[in-house]
XYZ file of C-alpha atoms in Angstrom:
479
model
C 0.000 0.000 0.000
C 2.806 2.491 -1.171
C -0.315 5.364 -1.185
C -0.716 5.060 2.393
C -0.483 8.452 4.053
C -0.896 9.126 8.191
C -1.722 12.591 8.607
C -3.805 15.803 7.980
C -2.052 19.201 6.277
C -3.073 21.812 8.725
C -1.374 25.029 9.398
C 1.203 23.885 6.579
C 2.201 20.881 8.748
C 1.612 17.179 8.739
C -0.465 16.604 11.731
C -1.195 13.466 13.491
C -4.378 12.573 13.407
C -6.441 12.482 16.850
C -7.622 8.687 16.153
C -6.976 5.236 14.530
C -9.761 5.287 12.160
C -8.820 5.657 8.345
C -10.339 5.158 5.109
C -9.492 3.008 2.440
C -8.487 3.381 -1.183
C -9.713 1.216 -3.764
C -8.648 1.554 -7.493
C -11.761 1.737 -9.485
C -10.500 -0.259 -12.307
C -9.309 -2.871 -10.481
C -10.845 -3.585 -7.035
C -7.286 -3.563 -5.219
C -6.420 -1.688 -2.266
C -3.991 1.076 -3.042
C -3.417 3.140 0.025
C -5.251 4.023 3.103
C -5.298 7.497 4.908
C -6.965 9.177 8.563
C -10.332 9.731 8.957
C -10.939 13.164 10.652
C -12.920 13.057 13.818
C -13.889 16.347 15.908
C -11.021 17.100 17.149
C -9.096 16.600 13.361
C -11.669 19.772 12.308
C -11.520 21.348 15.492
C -7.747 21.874 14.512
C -8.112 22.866 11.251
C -10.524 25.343 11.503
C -8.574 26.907 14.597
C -5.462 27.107 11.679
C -7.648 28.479 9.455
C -9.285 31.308 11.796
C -5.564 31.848 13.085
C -4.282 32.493 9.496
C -7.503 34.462 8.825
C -6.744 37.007 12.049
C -3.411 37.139 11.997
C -1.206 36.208 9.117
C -1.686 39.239 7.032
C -3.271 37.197 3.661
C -7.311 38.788 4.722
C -5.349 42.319 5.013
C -2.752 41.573 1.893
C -3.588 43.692 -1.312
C -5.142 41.524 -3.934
C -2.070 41.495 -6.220
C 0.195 40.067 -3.093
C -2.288 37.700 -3.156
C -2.694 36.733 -6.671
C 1.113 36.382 -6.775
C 1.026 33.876 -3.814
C -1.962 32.156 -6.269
C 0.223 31.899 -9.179
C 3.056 30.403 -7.469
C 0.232 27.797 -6.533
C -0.470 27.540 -9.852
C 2.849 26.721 -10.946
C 3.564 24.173 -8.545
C 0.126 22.292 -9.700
C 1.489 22.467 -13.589
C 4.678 20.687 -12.055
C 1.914 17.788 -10.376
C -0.393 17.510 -13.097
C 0.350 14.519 -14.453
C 0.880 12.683 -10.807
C -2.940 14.199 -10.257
C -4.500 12.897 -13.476
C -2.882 9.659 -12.372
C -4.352 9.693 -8.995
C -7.761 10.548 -10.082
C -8.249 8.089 -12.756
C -6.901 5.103 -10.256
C -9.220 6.708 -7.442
C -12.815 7.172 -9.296
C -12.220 5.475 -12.378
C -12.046 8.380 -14.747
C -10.059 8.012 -17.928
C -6.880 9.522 -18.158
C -7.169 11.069 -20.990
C -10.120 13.123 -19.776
C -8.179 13.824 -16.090
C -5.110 14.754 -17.838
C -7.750 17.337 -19.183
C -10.379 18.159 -16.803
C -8.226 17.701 -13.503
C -4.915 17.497 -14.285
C -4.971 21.229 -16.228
C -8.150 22.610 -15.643
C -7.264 23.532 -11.930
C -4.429 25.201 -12.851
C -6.351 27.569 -14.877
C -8.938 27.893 -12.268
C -6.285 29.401 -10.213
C -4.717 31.448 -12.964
C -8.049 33.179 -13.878
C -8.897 34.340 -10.499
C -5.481 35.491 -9.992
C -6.127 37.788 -12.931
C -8.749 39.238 -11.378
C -6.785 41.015 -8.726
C -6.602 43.851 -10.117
C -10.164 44.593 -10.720
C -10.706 43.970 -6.415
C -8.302 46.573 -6.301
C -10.669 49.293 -7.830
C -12.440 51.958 -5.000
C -16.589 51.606 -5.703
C -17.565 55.353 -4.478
C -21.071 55.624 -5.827
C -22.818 58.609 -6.345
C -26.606 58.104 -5.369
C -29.708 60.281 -5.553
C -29.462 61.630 -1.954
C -26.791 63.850 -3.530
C -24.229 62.145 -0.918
C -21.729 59.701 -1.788
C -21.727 56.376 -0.694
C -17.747 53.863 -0.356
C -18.675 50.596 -0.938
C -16.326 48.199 0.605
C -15.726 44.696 0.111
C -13.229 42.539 2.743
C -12.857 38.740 2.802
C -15.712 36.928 4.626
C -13.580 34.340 6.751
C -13.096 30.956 7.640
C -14.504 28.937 4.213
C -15.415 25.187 4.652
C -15.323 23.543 1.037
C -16.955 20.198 0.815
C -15.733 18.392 -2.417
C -17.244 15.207 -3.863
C -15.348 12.556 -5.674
C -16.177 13.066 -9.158
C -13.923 15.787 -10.067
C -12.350 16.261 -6.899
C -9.332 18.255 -7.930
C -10.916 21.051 -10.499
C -13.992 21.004 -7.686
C -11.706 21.963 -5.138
C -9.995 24.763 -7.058
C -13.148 26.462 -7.769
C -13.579 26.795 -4.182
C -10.276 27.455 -3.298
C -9.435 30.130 -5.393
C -12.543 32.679 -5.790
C -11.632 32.514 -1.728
C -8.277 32.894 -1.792
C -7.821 35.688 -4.024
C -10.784 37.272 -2.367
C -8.796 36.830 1.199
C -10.214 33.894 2.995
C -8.752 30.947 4.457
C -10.422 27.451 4.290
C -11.084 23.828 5.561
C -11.535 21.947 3.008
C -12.816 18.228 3.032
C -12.341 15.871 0.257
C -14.149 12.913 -0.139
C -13.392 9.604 1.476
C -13.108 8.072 -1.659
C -10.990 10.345 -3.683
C -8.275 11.976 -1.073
C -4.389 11.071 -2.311
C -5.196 13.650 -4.965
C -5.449 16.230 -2.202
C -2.671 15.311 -0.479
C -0.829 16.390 -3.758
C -2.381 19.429 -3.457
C -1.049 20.252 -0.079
C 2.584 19.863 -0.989
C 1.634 22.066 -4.320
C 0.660 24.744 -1.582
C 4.036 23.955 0.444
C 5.773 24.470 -2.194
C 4.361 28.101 -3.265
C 4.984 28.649 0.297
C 2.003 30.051 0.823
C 1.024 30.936 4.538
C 0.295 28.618 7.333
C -3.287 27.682 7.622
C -5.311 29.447 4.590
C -5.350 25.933 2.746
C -6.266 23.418 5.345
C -6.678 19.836 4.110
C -9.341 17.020 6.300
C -10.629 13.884 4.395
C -14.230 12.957 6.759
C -17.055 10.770 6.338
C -20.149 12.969 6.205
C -20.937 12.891 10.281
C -17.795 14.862 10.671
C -18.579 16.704 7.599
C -21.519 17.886 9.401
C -19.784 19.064 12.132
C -17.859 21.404 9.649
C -20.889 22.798 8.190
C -21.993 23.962 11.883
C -18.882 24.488 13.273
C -19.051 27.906 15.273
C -15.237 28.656 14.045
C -16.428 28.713 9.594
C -18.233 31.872 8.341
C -18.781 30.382 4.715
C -19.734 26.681 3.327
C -19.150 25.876 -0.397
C -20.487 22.438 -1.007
C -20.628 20.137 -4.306
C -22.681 16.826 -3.894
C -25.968 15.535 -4.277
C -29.080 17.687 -3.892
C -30.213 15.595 -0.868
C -27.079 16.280 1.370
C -27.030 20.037 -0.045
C -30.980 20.161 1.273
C -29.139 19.284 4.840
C -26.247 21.890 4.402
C -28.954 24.407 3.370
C -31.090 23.490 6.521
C -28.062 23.544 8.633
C -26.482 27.380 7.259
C -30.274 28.633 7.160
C -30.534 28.231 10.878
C -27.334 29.833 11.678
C -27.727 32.337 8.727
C -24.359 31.356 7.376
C -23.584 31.905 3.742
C -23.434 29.057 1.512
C -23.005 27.982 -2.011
C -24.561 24.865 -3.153
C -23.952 22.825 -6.703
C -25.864 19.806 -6.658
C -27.526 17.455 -9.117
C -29.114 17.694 -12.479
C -31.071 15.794 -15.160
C -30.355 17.896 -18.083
C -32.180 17.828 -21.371
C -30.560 17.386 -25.046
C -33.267 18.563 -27.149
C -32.306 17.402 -31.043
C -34.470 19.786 -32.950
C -35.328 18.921 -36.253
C -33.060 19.836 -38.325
C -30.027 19.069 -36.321
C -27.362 17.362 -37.631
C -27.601 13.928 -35.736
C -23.406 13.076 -36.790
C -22.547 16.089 -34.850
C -24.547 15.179 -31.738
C -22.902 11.643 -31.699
C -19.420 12.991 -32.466
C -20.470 14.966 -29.247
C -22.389 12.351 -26.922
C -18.998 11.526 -24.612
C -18.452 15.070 -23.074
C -22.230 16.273 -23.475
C -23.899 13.101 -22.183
C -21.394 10.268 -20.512
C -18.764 12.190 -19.526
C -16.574 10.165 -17.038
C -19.345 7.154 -17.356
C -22.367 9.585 -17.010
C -20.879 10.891 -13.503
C -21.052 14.171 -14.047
C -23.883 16.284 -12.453
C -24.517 18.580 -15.704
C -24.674 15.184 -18.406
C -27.408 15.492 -20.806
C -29.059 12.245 -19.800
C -32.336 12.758 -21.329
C -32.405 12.784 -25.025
C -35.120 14.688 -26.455
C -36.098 13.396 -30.058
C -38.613 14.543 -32.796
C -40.878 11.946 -33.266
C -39.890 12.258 -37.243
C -36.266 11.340 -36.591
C -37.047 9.007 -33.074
C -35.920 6.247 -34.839
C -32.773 7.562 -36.823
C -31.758 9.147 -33.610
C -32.241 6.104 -31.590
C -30.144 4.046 -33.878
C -27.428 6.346 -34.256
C -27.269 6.607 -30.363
C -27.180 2.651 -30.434
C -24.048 2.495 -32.794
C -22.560 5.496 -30.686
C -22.498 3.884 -27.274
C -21.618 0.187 -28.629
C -18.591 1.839 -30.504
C -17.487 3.501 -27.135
C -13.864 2.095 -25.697
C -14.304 0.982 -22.146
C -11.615 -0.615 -20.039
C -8.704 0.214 -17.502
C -8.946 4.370 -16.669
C -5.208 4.141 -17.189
C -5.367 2.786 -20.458
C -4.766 5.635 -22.541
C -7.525 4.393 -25.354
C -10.273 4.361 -22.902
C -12.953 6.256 -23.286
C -15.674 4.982 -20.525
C -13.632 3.836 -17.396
C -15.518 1.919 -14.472
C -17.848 3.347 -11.720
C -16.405 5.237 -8.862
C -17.232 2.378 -6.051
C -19.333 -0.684 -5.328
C -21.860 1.331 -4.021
C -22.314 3.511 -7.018
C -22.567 0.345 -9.389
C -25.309 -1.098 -7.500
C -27.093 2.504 -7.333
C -27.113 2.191 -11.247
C -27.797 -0.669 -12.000
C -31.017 -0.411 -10.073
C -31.943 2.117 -12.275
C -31.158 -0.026 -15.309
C -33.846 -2.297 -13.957
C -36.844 0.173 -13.519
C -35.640 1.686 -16.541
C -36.126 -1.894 -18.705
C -40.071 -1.730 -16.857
C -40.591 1.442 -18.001
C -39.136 1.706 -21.649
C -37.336 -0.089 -24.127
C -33.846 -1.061 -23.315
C -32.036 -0.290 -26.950
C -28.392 -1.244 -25.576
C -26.249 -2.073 -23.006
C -27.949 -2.911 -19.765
C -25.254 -5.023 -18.252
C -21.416 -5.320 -17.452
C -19.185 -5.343 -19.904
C -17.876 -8.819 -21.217
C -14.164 -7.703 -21.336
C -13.873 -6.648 -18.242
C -13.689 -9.293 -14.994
C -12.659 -6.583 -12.302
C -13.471 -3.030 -11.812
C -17.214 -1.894 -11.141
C -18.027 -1.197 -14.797
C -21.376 -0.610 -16.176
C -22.477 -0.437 -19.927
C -23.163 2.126 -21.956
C -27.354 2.202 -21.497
C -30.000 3.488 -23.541
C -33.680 2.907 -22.885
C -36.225 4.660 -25.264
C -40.154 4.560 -25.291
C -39.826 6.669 -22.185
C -42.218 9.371 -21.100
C -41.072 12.279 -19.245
C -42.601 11.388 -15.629
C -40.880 7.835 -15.656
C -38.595 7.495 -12.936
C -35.552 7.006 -15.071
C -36.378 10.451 -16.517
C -36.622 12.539 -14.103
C -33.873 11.171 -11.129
C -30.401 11.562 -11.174
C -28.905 8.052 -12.161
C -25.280 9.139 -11.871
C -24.492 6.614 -14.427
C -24.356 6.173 -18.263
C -27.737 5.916 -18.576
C -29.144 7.830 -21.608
C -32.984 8.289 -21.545
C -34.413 8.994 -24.878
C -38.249 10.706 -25.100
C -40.251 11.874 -28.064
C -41.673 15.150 -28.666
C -43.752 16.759 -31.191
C -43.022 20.153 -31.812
C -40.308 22.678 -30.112
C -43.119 24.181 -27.737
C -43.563 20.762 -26.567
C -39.756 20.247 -26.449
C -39.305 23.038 -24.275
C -42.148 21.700 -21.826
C -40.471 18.489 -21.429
C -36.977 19.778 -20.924
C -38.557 22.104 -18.144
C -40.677 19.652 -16.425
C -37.697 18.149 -14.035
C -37.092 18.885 -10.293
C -33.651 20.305 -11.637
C -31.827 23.142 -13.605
C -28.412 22.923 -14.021
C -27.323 22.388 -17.629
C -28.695 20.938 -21.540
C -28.174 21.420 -24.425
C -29.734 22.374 -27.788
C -28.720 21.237 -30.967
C -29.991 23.017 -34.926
C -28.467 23.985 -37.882
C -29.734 27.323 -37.182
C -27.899 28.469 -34.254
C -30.318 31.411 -34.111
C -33.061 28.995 -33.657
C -31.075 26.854 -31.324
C -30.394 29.992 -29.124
C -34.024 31.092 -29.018
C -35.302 28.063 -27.879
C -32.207 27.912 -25.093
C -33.275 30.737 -23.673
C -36.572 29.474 -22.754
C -34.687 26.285 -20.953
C -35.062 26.711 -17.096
C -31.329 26.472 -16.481
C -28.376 27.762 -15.183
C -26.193 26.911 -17.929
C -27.562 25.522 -21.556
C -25.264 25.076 -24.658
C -25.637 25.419 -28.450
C -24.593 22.763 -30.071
C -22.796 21.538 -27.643
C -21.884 21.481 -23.784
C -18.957 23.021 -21.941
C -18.815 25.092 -19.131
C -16.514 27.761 -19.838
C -14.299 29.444 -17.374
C -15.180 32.610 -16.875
C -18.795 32.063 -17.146
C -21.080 31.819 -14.271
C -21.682 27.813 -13.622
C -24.044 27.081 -11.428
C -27.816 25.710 -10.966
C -31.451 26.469 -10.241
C -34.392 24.598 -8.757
C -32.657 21.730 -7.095
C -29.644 22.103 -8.995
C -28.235 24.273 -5.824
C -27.547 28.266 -5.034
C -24.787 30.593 -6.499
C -22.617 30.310 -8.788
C -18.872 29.041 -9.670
C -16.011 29.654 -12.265
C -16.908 33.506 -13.101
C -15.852 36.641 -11.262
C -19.258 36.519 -9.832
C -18.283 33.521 -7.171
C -15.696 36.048 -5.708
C -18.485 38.135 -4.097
C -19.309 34.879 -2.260
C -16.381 34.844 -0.528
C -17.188 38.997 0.696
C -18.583 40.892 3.023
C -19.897 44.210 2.110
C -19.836 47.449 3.819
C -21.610 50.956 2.518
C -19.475 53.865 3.872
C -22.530 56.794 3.768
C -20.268 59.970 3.817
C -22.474 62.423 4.994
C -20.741 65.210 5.977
């Protein structure tokens, strides 16, 4: 077990934890045991957040000029781009995600995360004196908020962590963050990326907890701000939790996102598309657009073509550099979907997949699904599956398309797809959503991501998550 690590990073040391308990690491591909690490009890957080509050009163980052900041961010940054490819690596053997997505999506992504809100240093720097109709003048001022907690799940662990990290850090805050118990080695990475930049003791604070002790994070009396990623059912619990103490709190949870084809779309396109916009990293990804919404003139021709796409798919070890659908992240998660697989064959059609795949004796992998003949209030159409489970329901006529895509407990992201993009955009704008594409799905740094509904509350990877992380202050000048 050469992964095996026996502390926590707080206050930029490696601290013993206060118990024997520990979690253990299972490669997803595989089944084996590859490392274990501590489980944080009370007293684990208790001595994070008191780094965290320490580094936060008294270190000098809250009070540090943005830029001073920003530079400590892109030293950060660089030691990342050194670790990239050891994080890619770690994530794929963790959750099962193919490396050549992680190389991608966690292995560089973070590092621009942290880049782009480094840039935006200077514009924090600007004095807000508004003028207002009292003919007085009014300062507005904005200063870090605190302590941050950031709960991160284990599906992109690494860029999910960044977008909490950074908005915070470059607006002044120091933070506790807690990994998940299944994907943690990556964050230990992380920590010596931050020793390295030599960044000050206790504003990055790393604690991998089960979700008791997560709990007792979210209420802690020492954390001013919560920024969780997870499902909508443990954000509903956050939410409770931060209502009651009026803490602030940004929550991105599920989805069940629509791809409405409209009738003249190019159906090539779509399936040249159908790995990033539908079963990214094996349909884990909260914004997937696992319902596919086909005219009833092309239902067939698009049901087809999604049959050839999914059977043509590569699946097999995340490591394997021509994978392209790597296993389930645990047991647990296979089981989940596979449940679904069944109420989804009573409710529809199952068109392919529906099983394990043949070539693959070890690893908790799950096929490539598609089950059409659905209507829009079947269960397999309107939960979150979590899997690569592609729903496909018939519509007739873009009013009706619309309705469909808007009847779901969630808004987080879709997609619509037209040779006219003017057409395409129109009807995207009527999607109730906080993020739709045309043509195609990507969230794009620098963009507000972020959901409505049950999707969650605020928003990440634009300049607007920054004011998250602030409090603000009018200054009336009177006299």
């Amino acid at each position: 077990m050469g992964q095996s690590r026996d502390a926590f990073f707080i206050g930029n040391q490696w601290v013993p934890p206060a118990s024997d308990r520990r979690f253990e690491l299972i490669n997803a591909s595989t089944e084996e045991v590859i490392g274990t690490v501590p489980e944080a009890v009370e007293a684990d957080i208790d001595a994070a957040v008191a780094a965290a509050r320490k580094a936060f009163d008294g270190s000098g980052w809250s009070d540090a000029k943005p830029a001073e900041r920003a530079n400590a961010m892109q030293r950060f940054a660089e030691a990342i781009t050194r670790r990239s490819d050891e994080i890619a690596h770690m994530v794929s053997i963790q959750n099962g995600m193919p490396l050549s997505i992680s190389q991608m999506l966690e292995g560089q992504a973070p590092v621009d995360v942290v880049k782009y809100y480094s840039g935006l240093a200077h514009s924090l720097e600007q004095d807000d004196i508004r003028d207002t109709p009292m003919r007085k003048a009014a300062h507005v001022e904005k200063s870090p908020i605190g302590v941050a907690a950031a709960i991160v799940p284990w599906n992109f662990p690494v860029t999910l962590a960044l977008s909490k990290i950074a908005p915070a850090m470059i607006a002044g805050c120091t933070m506790v963050i807690k990994p998940s118990p299944g994907t943690v080695l990556d964050s230990y990475i992380l920590a010596e990326a931050a020793l390295e930049a030599d960044l000050p003791p206790g504003v990055l604070n790393w604690v991998a907890a089960d979700r008791d002790a997560g709990a007792y994070l979210v209420s802690h009396p020492g954390v001013d701000k919560v920024a969780f990623t997870g499902s909508t059912a443990a954000g509903r619990m956050i939410a409770r939790t931060c209502g009651e103490l009026l803490r602030p709190v940004t929550l991105e949870l599920g989805g069940k996102s629509a791809a409405i084809l409209l009738e003249d779309a190019d159906i090539d396109t779509f399936m040249d598309n159908i790995l990033f916009t539908s079963l990214l990293h094996s349909g884990q990804t909260c914004f997937n657009g696992t319902r596919i919404l086909a005219p009833k003139k092309r239902h067939a021709e698009i049901v087809d073509a999604l049959v050839a796409s999914v059977e043509a798919l590569q699946i097999g070890d995340a490591l394997d550099p021509a994978t392209q659908l790597g296993p389930l992240a645990s047991r647990a998660q296979r089981q989940k979907v596979e449940d679904y697989i069944a109420i989804g064959k009573d409710e529809g059609r199952l068109v392919a997949g529906g099983g394990r795949p043949k070539n693959t004796e070890r690893g908790w992998f799950v096929e490539p699904t598609v089950i059409a003949d659905l209507h829009n209030s079947d269960r397999i159409a309107q939960e979150e599956i979590f899997g690569p489970v592609l729903a496909v329901i018939a519509y007739e006529g873009e009013e009706e398309a619309i309705r469909i895509a808007n009847d779901s407990p969630f808004g987080l992201g879709g997609s619509v797809w037209s040779a006219d993009t003017g057409r395409a955009t129109s009807v995207a704008q009527k999607i109730q959503s906080g993020t739709v594409g045309v043509n195609g799905y990507q969230p794009l740094l620098g963009a507000p991501f972020g959901g409505i509904k049950a999707s969650g509350l605020g928003r990440e990877f634009g300049p607007e998550t920054v004011a998250a992380y602030q409090n603000v202050k009018s200054i009336y000048m009177i006299g």
